[in-house]
Short mmCIF file of C-alpha atoms in Angstrom, two decimals:
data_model
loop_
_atom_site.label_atom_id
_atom_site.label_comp_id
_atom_site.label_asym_id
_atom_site.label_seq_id
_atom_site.Cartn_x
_atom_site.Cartn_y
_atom_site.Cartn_z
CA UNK A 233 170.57 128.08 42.87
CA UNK A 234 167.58 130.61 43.03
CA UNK A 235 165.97 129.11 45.87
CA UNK A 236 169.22 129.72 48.34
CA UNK A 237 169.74 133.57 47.41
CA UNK A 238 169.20 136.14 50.32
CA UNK A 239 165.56 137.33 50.18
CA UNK A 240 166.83 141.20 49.53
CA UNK A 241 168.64 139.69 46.27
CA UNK A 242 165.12 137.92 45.97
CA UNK A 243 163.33 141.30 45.22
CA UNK A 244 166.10 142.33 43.04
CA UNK A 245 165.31 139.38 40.99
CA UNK A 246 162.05 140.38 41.11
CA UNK A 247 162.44 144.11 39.95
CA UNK A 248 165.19 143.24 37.62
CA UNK A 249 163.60 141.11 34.50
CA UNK A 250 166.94 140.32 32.83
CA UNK A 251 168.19 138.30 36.08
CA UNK A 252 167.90 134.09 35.56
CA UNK A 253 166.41 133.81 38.96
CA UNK A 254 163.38 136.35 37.86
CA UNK A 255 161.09 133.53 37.15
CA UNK A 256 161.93 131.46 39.73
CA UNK A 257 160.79 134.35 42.48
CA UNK A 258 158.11 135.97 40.74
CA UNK A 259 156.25 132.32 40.92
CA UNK A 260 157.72 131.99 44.28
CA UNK A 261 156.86 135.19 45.45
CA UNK A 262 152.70 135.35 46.04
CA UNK A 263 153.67 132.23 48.20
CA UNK A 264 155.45 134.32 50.63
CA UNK A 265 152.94 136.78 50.63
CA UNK A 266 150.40 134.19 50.98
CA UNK A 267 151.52 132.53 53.85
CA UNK A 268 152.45 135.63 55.95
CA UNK A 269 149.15 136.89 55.18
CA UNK A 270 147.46 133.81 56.45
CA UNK A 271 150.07 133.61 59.73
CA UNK A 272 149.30 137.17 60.41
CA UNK A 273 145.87 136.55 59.98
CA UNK A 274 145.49 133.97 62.58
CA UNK A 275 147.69 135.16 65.10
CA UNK A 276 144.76 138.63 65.18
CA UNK A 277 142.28 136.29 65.59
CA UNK A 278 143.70 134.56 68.18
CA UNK A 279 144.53 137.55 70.16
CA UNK A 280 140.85 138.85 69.41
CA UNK A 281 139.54 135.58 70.48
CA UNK A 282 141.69 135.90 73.99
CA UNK A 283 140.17 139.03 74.39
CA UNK A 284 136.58 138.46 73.86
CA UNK A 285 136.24 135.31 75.89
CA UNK A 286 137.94 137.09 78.94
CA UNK A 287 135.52 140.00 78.64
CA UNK A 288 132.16 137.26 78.28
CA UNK A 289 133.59 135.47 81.32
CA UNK A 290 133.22 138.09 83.07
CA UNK A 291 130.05 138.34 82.74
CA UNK A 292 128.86 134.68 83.64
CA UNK A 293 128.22 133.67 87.28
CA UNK A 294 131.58 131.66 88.49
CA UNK A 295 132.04 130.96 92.06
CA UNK A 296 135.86 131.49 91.96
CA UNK A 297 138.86 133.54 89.89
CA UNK A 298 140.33 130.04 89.14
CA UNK A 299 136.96 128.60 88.15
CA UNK A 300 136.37 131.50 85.45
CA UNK A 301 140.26 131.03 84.23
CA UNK A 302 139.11 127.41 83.90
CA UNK A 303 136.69 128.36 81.68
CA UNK A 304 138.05 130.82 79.30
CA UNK A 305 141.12 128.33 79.06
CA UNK A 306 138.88 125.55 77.52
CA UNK A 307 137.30 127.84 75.34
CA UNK A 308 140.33 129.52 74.29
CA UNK A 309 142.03 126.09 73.78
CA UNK A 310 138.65 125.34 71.73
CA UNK A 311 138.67 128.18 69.58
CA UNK A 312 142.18 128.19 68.63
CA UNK A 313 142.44 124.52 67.59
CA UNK A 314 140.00 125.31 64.83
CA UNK A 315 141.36 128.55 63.60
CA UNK A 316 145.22 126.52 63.55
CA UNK A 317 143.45 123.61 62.29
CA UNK A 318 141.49 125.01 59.80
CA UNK A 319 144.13 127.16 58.24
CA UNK A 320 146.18 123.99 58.13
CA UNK A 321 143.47 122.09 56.50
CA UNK A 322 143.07 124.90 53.61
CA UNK A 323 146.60 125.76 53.36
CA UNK A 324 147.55 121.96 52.65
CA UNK A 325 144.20 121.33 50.44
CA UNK A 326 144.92 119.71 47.52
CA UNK A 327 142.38 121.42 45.58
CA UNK A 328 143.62 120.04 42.11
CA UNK A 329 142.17 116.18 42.89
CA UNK A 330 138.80 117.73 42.56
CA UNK A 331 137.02 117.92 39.41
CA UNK A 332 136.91 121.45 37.93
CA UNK A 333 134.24 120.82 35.47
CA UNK A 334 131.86 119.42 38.57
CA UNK A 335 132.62 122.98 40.25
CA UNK A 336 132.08 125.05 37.23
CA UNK A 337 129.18 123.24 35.99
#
């Protein structure tokens, strides 16, 4: 039931501790936050990535407009598979299979 409530009568649940569906969110909730954080985090690196190889390429030697578009599309195609692929990787980690006491010490 707490999982199909509107996300405004989410943050009620939240505020309000007597509600049944308070638990529920407040685990729930840094999850959200979590993964917004991390999709708003690699959308500004992609757009800062875009705009940094378009200002190197134009300072490299190409012969033509297309030749130089060429280029900053591979990199940019580059680039951006690791920062999506990456985030995937550590967002779907399962970092519970490792050992804690190995990490510790």
């Amino acid at each position: 039931f707490c999982s199909s409530i509107a996300y405004v009568d989410a943050v009620v649940s939240i505020v309000n501790v007597n509600d049944p569906c308070h638990d529920y969110w407040a685990d729930v909730a840094p999850l959200f936050v979590f993964t917004t954080l991390a999709t708003a985090l690699i959308a500004g690196v992609n757009v800062v990535t875009g705009v940094f190889a378009r200002v190197l390429a134009k300072f490299e030697r190409h012969k033509t407009v297309a030749d130089r578009e060429h280029n900053v599309g591979k990199r940019m195609f580059i680039a951006f598979f690791i920062n999506v692929g990456l985030a995937l990787l550590l967002v779907n980690a399962q970092f519970d299979y490792f050992d804690q006491s190995f990490i510790i010490g």
